[in-house]
mmCIF file of C-alpha atoms in Angstrom:
data_model
loop_
_atom_site.group_PDB
_atom_site.id
_atom_site.type_symbol
_atom_site.label_atom_id
_atom_site.label_comp_id
_atom_site.label_asym_id
_atom_site.label_seq_id
_atom_site.Cartn_x
_atom_site.Cartn_y
_atom_site.Cartn_z
ATOM 1 C CA UNK A 25 13.835 25.765 -1.040
ATOM 2 C CA UNK A 26 14.039 22.641 1.064
ATOM 3 C CA UNK A 27 12.577 22.596 4.529
ATOM 4 C CA UNK A 28 15.411 20.657 6.136
ATOM 5 C CA UNK A 29 19.170 20.835 6.017
ATOM 6 C CA UNK A 30 21.397 18.069 7.365
ATOM 7 C CA UNK A 31 24.792 18.471 8.895
ATOM 8 C CA UNK A 32 27.385 17.156 8.253
ATOM 9 C CA UNK A 33 27.080 16.397 4.543
ATOM 10 C CA UNK A 34 29.373 13.408 4.952
ATOM 11 C CA UNK A 35 30.545 11.439 7.967
ATOM 12 C CA UNK A 36 33.086 8.636 8.204
ATOM 13 C CA UNK A 37 33.504 6.608 11.400
ATOM 14 C CA UNK A 38 34.899 3.308 12.596
ATOM 15 C CA UNK A 39 32.629 0.376 13.303
ATOM 16 C CA UNK A 40 31.471 0.464 16.913
ATOM 17 C CA UNK A 41 31.560 4.253 17.191
ATOM 18 C CA UNK A 42 28.475 6.421 17.489
ATOM 19 C CA UNK A 43 27.274 8.548 14.574
ATOM 20 C CA UNK A 44 25.413 11.819 15.076
ATOM 21 C CA UNK A 45 23.639 13.669 12.298
ATOM 22 C CA UNK A 46 21.860 16.977 12.672
ATOM 23 C CA UNK A 47 18.936 18.496 10.836
ATOM 24 C CA UNK A 48 17.676 22.066 10.840
ATOM 25 C CA UNK A 49 14.416 23.284 9.357
ATOM 26 C CA UNK A 50 12.856 26.637 8.696
ATOM 27 C CA UNK A 51 9.152 26.669 9.465
ATOM 28 C CA UNK A 52 6.890 25.142 12.076
ATOM 29 C CA UNK A 53 6.224 21.439 11.675
ATOM 30 C CA UNK A 54 3.869 18.765 12.905
ATOM 31 C CA UNK A 55 6.321 15.882 12.667
ATOM 32 C CA UNK A 56 9.907 15.178 11.747
ATOM 33 C CA UNK A 57 11.016 11.885 10.260
ATOM 34 C CA UNK A 58 14.323 10.261 9.453
ATOM 35 C CA UNK A 59 14.816 8.021 6.436
ATOM 36 C CA UNK A 60 17.696 5.933 5.190
ATOM 37 C CA UNK A 61 18.742 5.241 1.594
ATOM 38 C CA UNK A 62 21.183 2.620 0.389
ATOM 39 C CA UNK A 63 23.054 3.294 -2.860
ATOM 40 C CA UNK A 64 20.388 5.220 -4.796
ATOM 41 C CA UNK A 65 17.572 2.839 -3.970
ATOM 42 C CA UNK A 66 14.269 3.698 -2.354
ATOM 43 C CA UNK A 67 14.198 5.359 1.039
ATOM 44 C CA UNK A 68 13.264 3.448 4.169
ATOM 45 C CA UNK A 69 11.492 5.087 7.088
ATOM 46 C CA UNK A 70 13.450 4.879 10.356
ATOM 47 C CA UNK A 71 11.646 6.915 12.976
ATOM 48 C CA UNK A 72 9.084 9.686 13.422
ATOM 49 C CA UNK A 73 9.023 12.250 16.204
ATOM 50 C CA UNK A 74 6.051 14.508 16.767
ATOM 51 C CA UNK A 75 6.359 18.214 17.474
ATOM 52 C CA UNK A 76 5.270 17.726 21.097
ATOM 53 C CA UNK A 77 7.960 15.091 21.734
ATOM 54 C CA UNK A 78 11.555 15.840 22.686
ATOM 55 C CA UNK A 79 13.236 12.459 22.389
ATOM 56 C CA UNK A 80 12.456 9.080 20.914
ATOM 57 C CA UNK A 81 14.297 5.756 20.791
ATOM 58 C CA UNK A 82 14.118 2.811 18.422
ATOM 59 C CA UNK A 83 16.725 0.096 18.839
ATOM 60 C CA UNK A 84 20.123 1.721 18.268
ATOM 61 C CA UNK A 85 18.513 4.956 17.086
ATOM 62 C CA UNK A 86 17.901 7.996 19.242
ATOM 63 C CA UNK A 87 16.209 11.079 17.853
ATOM 64 C CA UNK A 88 15.867 14.416 19.577
ATOM 65 C CA UNK A 89 13.767 17.391 18.550
ATOM 66 C CA UNK A 90 14.168 20.994 19.674
ATOM 67 C CA UNK A 91 11.321 23.002 18.202
ATOM 68 C CA UNK A 92 12.613 26.247 19.705
ATOM 69 C CA UNK A 93 15.818 25.854 17.686
ATOM 70 C CA UNK A 94 14.050 24.163 14.775
ATOM 71 C CA UNK A 95 16.550 21.322 14.868
ATOM 72 C CA UNK A 96 16.740 17.568 15.296
ATOM 73 C CA UNK A 97 19.524 15.055 15.718
ATOM 74 C CA UNK A 98 19.800 11.379 14.871
ATOM 75 C CA UNK A 99 22.197 9.283 16.924
ATOM 76 C CA UNK A 100 23.148 5.791 15.785
ATOM 77 C CA UNK A 101 24.921 3.931 18.560
ATOM 78 C CA UNK A 102 27.453 1.120 18.131
ATOM 79 C CA UNK A 103 27.539 1.581 14.364
ATOM 80 C CA UNK A 104 27.966 -1.338 11.985
ATOM 81 C CA UNK A 105 29.279 -1.510 8.433
ATOM 82 C CA UNK A 106 25.697 -2.213 7.356
ATOM 83 C CA UNK A 107 24.712 1.266 8.599
ATOM 84 C CA UNK A 108 26.621 2.758 5.658
ATOM 85 C CA UNK A 109 23.970 4.738 3.782
ATOM 86 C CA UNK A 110 22.579 8.222 3.255
ATOM 87 C CA UNK A 111 20.303 9.562 5.968
ATOM 88 C CA UNK A 112 17.625 12.183 5.351
ATOM 89 C CA UNK A 113 15.451 14.176 7.668
ATOM 90 C CA UNK A 114 11.982 14.995 6.398
ATOM 91 C CA UNK A 115 9.376 17.410 7.654
ATOM 92 C CA UNK A 116 5.754 17.894 6.820
ATOM 93 C CA UNK A 117 4.978 21.209 5.206
ATOM 94 C CA UNK A 118 3.358 24.001 7.174
ATOM 95 C CA UNK A 119 -0.349 24.680 6.913
ATOM 96 C CA UNK A 120 -2.587 24.383 4.964
ATOM 97 C CA UNK A 121 -1.123 21.236 3.443
ATOM 98 C CA UNK A 122 0.056 18.655 5.950
ATOM 99 C CA UNK A 123 0.624 16.122 3.251
ATOM 100 C CA UNK A 124 3.802 17.333 1.619
ATOM 101 C CA UNK A 125 6.801 15.621 3.154
ATOM 102 C CA UNK A 126 9.913 17.633 2.366
ATOM 103 C CA UNK A 127 13.383 16.117 2.521
ATOM 104 C CA UNK A 128 16.717 17.667 3.304
ATOM 105 C CA UNK A 129 19.898 17.099 1.255
ATOM 106 C CA UNK A 130 21.053 14.229 3.476
ATOM 107 C CA UNK A 131 24.116 13.034 5.334
ATOM 108 C CA UNK A 132 26.263 10.340 3.745
ATOM 109 C CA UNK A 133 27.490 7.968 6.457
ATOM 110 C CA UNK A 134 30.395 5.589 5.909
ATOM 111 C CA UNK A 135 31.116 3.028 8.611
ATOM 112 C CA UNK A 136 34.538 1.489 8.207
ATOM 113 C CA UNK A 137 34.879 -2.117 9.381
ATOM 114 C CA UNK B 17 2.098 -8.139 0.671
ATOM 115 C CA UNK B 18 3.889 -6.508 -2.233
ATOM 116 C CA UNK B 19 5.585 -3.224 -1.530
ATOM 117 C CA UNK B 20 5.407 -0.132 -3.689
ATOM 118 C CA UNK B 21 6.210 -1.133 -7.242
ATOM 119 C CA UNK B 22 7.485 1.199 -9.930
ATOM 120 C CA UNK B 23 8.010 0.697 -13.627
ATOM 121 C CA UNK B 24 10.108 0.890 -15.626
ATOM 122 C CA UNK B 25 13.197 0.563 -13.430
ATOM 123 C CA UNK B 26 15.512 2.146 -15.975
ATOM 124 C CA UNK B 27 14.894 4.056 -19.167
ATOM 125 C CA UNK B 28 16.785 6.216 -21.597
ATOM 126 C CA UNK B 29 15.146 9.016 -23.553
ATOM 127 C CA UNK B 30 16.338 11.839 -25.754
ATOM 128 C CA UNK B 31 15.693 15.535 -25.315
ATOM 129 C CA UNK B 32 12.199 16.609 -26.315
ATOM 130 C CA UNK B 33 10.646 13.198 -25.810
ATOM 131 C CA UNK B 34 7.902 12.306 -23.365
ATOM 132 C CA UNK B 35 8.036 9.775 -20.542
ATOM 133 C CA UNK B 36 5.422 8.032 -18.400
ATOM 134 C CA UNK B 37 6.390 6.463 -15.098
ATOM 135 C CA UNK B 38 4.057 4.166 -13.206
ATOM 136 C CA UNK B 39 3.544 3.364 -9.559
ATOM 137 C CA UNK B 40 1.436 0.836 -7.682
ATOM 138 C CA UNK B 41 1.023 1.619 -3.987
ATOM 139 C CA UNK B 42 0.835 -0.830 -1.140
ATOM 140 C CA UNK B 43 -2.596 -2.408 -0.954
ATOM 141 C CA UNK B 44 -4.829 -0.212 1.183
ATOM 142 C CA UNK B 45 -2.720 2.912 0.739
ATOM 143 C CA UNK B 46 -4.720 5.711 -0.825
ATOM 144 C CA UNK B 47 -2.036 8.394 -0.987
ATOM 145 C CA UNK B 48 0.770 8.485 -3.542
ATOM 146 C CA UNK B 49 3.615 10.994 -3.682
ATOM 147 C CA UNK B 50 6.227 11.525 -6.385
ATOM 148 C CA UNK B 51 9.778 12.732 -5.829
ATOM 149 C CA UNK B 52 12.710 13.553 -8.083
ATOM 150 C CA UNK B 53 16.177 12.767 -6.778
ATOM 151 C CA UNK B 54 19.216 14.047 -8.612
ATOM 152 C CA UNK B 55 22.454 12.235 -7.815
ATOM 153 C CA UNK B 56 23.941 13.422 -4.551
ATOM 154 C CA UNK B 57 20.873 15.398 -3.478
ATOM 155 C CA UNK B 58 17.785 14.797 -1.399
ATOM 156 C CA UNK B 59 14.430 13.871 -2.928
ATOM 157 C CA UNK B 60 12.517 16.867 -4.261
ATOM 158 C CA UNK B 61 8.739 16.796 -3.850
ATOM 159 C CA UNK B 62 6.812 16.830 -7.142
ATOM 160 C CA UNK B 63 3.211 15.791 -6.425
ATOM 161 C CA UNK B 64 0.992 14.184 -3.849
ATOM 162 C CA UNK B 65 -2.339 12.547 -4.668
ATOM 163 C CA UNK B 66 -5.008 11.289 -2.336
ATOM 164 C CA UNK B 67 -8.287 9.733 -3.375
ATOM 165 C CA UNK B 68 -7.505 10.627 -6.999
ATOM 166 C CA UNK B 69 -7.155 14.340 -6.260
ATOM 167 C CA UNK B 70 -3.978 16.405 -6.293
ATOM 168 C CA UNK B 71 -3.253 17.440 -2.705
ATOM 169 C CA UNK B 72 0.175 18.957 -3.094
ATOM 170 C CA UNK B 73 2.483 20.223 -5.807
ATOM 171 C CA UNK B 74 6.144 21.081 -5.660
ATOM 172 C CA UNK B 75 8.095 23.690 -7.567
ATOM 173 C CA UNK B 76 8.214 21.915 -10.927
ATOM 174 C CA UNK B 77 7.247 23.240 -14.365
ATOM 175 C CA UNK B 78 3.999 22.367 -16.099
ATOM 176 C CA UNK B 79 5.873 19.799 -18.167
ATOM 177 C CA UNK B 80 5.385 17.571 -15.138
ATOM 178 C CA UNK B 81 1.929 16.142 -14.574
ATOM 179 C CA UNK B 82 0.461 13.200 -12.733
ATOM 180 C CA UNK B 83 -2.758 11.421 -12.037
ATOM 181 C CA UNK B 84 -4.133 8.755 -9.745
ATOM 182 C CA UNK B 85 -6.470 6.038 -10.865
ATOM 183 C CA UNK B 86 -9.478 4.477 -9.097
ATOM 184 C CA UNK B 87 -7.277 1.582 -7.917
ATOM 185 C CA UNK B 88 -4.921 4.217 -6.387
ATOM 186 C CA UNK B 89 -2.078 3.491 -8.789
ATOM 187 C CA UNK B 90 -0.471 6.570 -10.284
ATOM 188 C CA UNK B 91 1.343 7.858 -13.333
ATOM 189 C CA UNK B 92 3.901 10.642 -13.595
ATOM 190 C CA UNK B 93 4.247 12.211 -17.010
ATOM 191 C CA UNK B 94 7.051 14.462 -18.143
ATOM 192 C CA UNK B 95 6.869 16.226 -21.511
ATOM 193 C CA UNK B 96 9.571 17.886 -23.580
ATOM 194 C CA UNK B 97 12.375 16.214 -21.663
ATOM 195 C CA UNK B 98 15.474 18.205 -20.808
ATOM 196 C CA UNK B 99 18.916 16.930 -19.881
ATOM 197 C CA UNK B 100 18.276 18.190 -16.338
ATOM 198 C CA UNK B 101 15.348 15.815 -15.970
ATOM 199 C CA UNK B 102 17.815 12.950 -15.655
ATOM 200 C CA UNK B 103 17.228 11.627 -12.147
ATOM 201 C CA UNK B 104 15.843 8.868 -9.985
ATOM 202 C CA UNK B 105 12.070 9.254 -9.749
ATOM 203 C CA UNK B 106 10.664 7.881 -6.551
ATOM 204 C CA UNK B 107 7.104 6.996 -5.755
ATOM 205 C CA UNK B 108 5.911 6.663 -2.170
ATOM 206 C CA UNK B 109 2.597 5.581 -0.736
ATOM 207 C CA UNK B 110 1.031 6.136 2.652
ATOM 208 C CA UNK B 111 -2.143 4.798 4.265
ATOM 209 C CA UNK B 112 -4.070 7.989 4.550
ATOM 210 C CA UNK B 113 -4.020 11.694 4.311
ATOM 211 C CA UNK B 114 -3.962 12.513 7.965
ATOM 212 C CA UNK B 115 -2.855 15.256 10.215
ATOM 213 C CA UNK B 116 0.217 14.225 12.084
ATOM 214 C CA UNK B 117 1.520 11.016 10.546
ATOM 215 C CA UNK B 118 2.344 10.851 6.863
ATOM 216 C CA UNK B 119 4.864 8.005 6.936
ATOM 217 C CA UNK B 120 5.988 7.126 3.440
ATOM 218 C CA UNK B 121 6.841 3.725 1.979
ATOM 219 C CA UNK B 122 9.009 4.115 -1.087
ATOM 220 C CA UNK B 123 9.416 2.091 -4.231
ATOM 221 C CA UNK B 124 12.867 1.342 -5.655
ATOM 222 C CA UNK B 125 12.519 4.139 -8.187
ATOM 223 C CA UNK B 126 12.686 4.662 -11.939
ATOM 224 C CA UNK B 127 16.041 5.877 -13.166
ATOM 225 C CA UNK B 128 15.608 8.204 -16.130
ATOM 226 C CA UNK B 129 18.516 9.207 -18.322
ATOM 227 C CA UNK B 130 17.953 11.949 -20.886
ATOM 228 C CA UNK B 131 20.510 12.161 -23.693
#
């Protein structure tokens, strides 16, 4: 089974609004990452947050991590039509292998101009 | 610098056939991971290789195999293809096998259709 689960599965907003996507996972992690995918192409890394961090910012992106609840959220502020894509959270597997990066099912974001 | 390159980009096979997908990582990246992505779903982990050794394996049947070459490029092989193997196969490379920071750079994928 997958480590992460995103919520909602699909999200539609108007340009300029904020978009929030949530991710829950099941086992302890070292890091959590968010990736973006446009129209079935390769994924692009957005941001990484370590297990000892609670919040991280990168441009219009804000990621939070709550290890006690095993959850993370990705906030995209002032959304643009170009933000339309699928967004995936990804966690590294629990010990002994740190190398497996496991993806959730994703949130499909549509930003309407 | 070239990114992660995958070949072929598209291919069509029939049930029972065999397929080989190829991946060249970013120069300097020693780790390669393979994922299968069915339409509408998240990428499913298949294999991870580092320094030519298998470091991780997902929940896929033995029909799936892979290897990494001395130049760190990699091949994914799938035997006895089934209709359910139709998917986008993604390759990703990362600089090192390290505790704490396995950030992946993905190729554009190989889209396999099994008829």
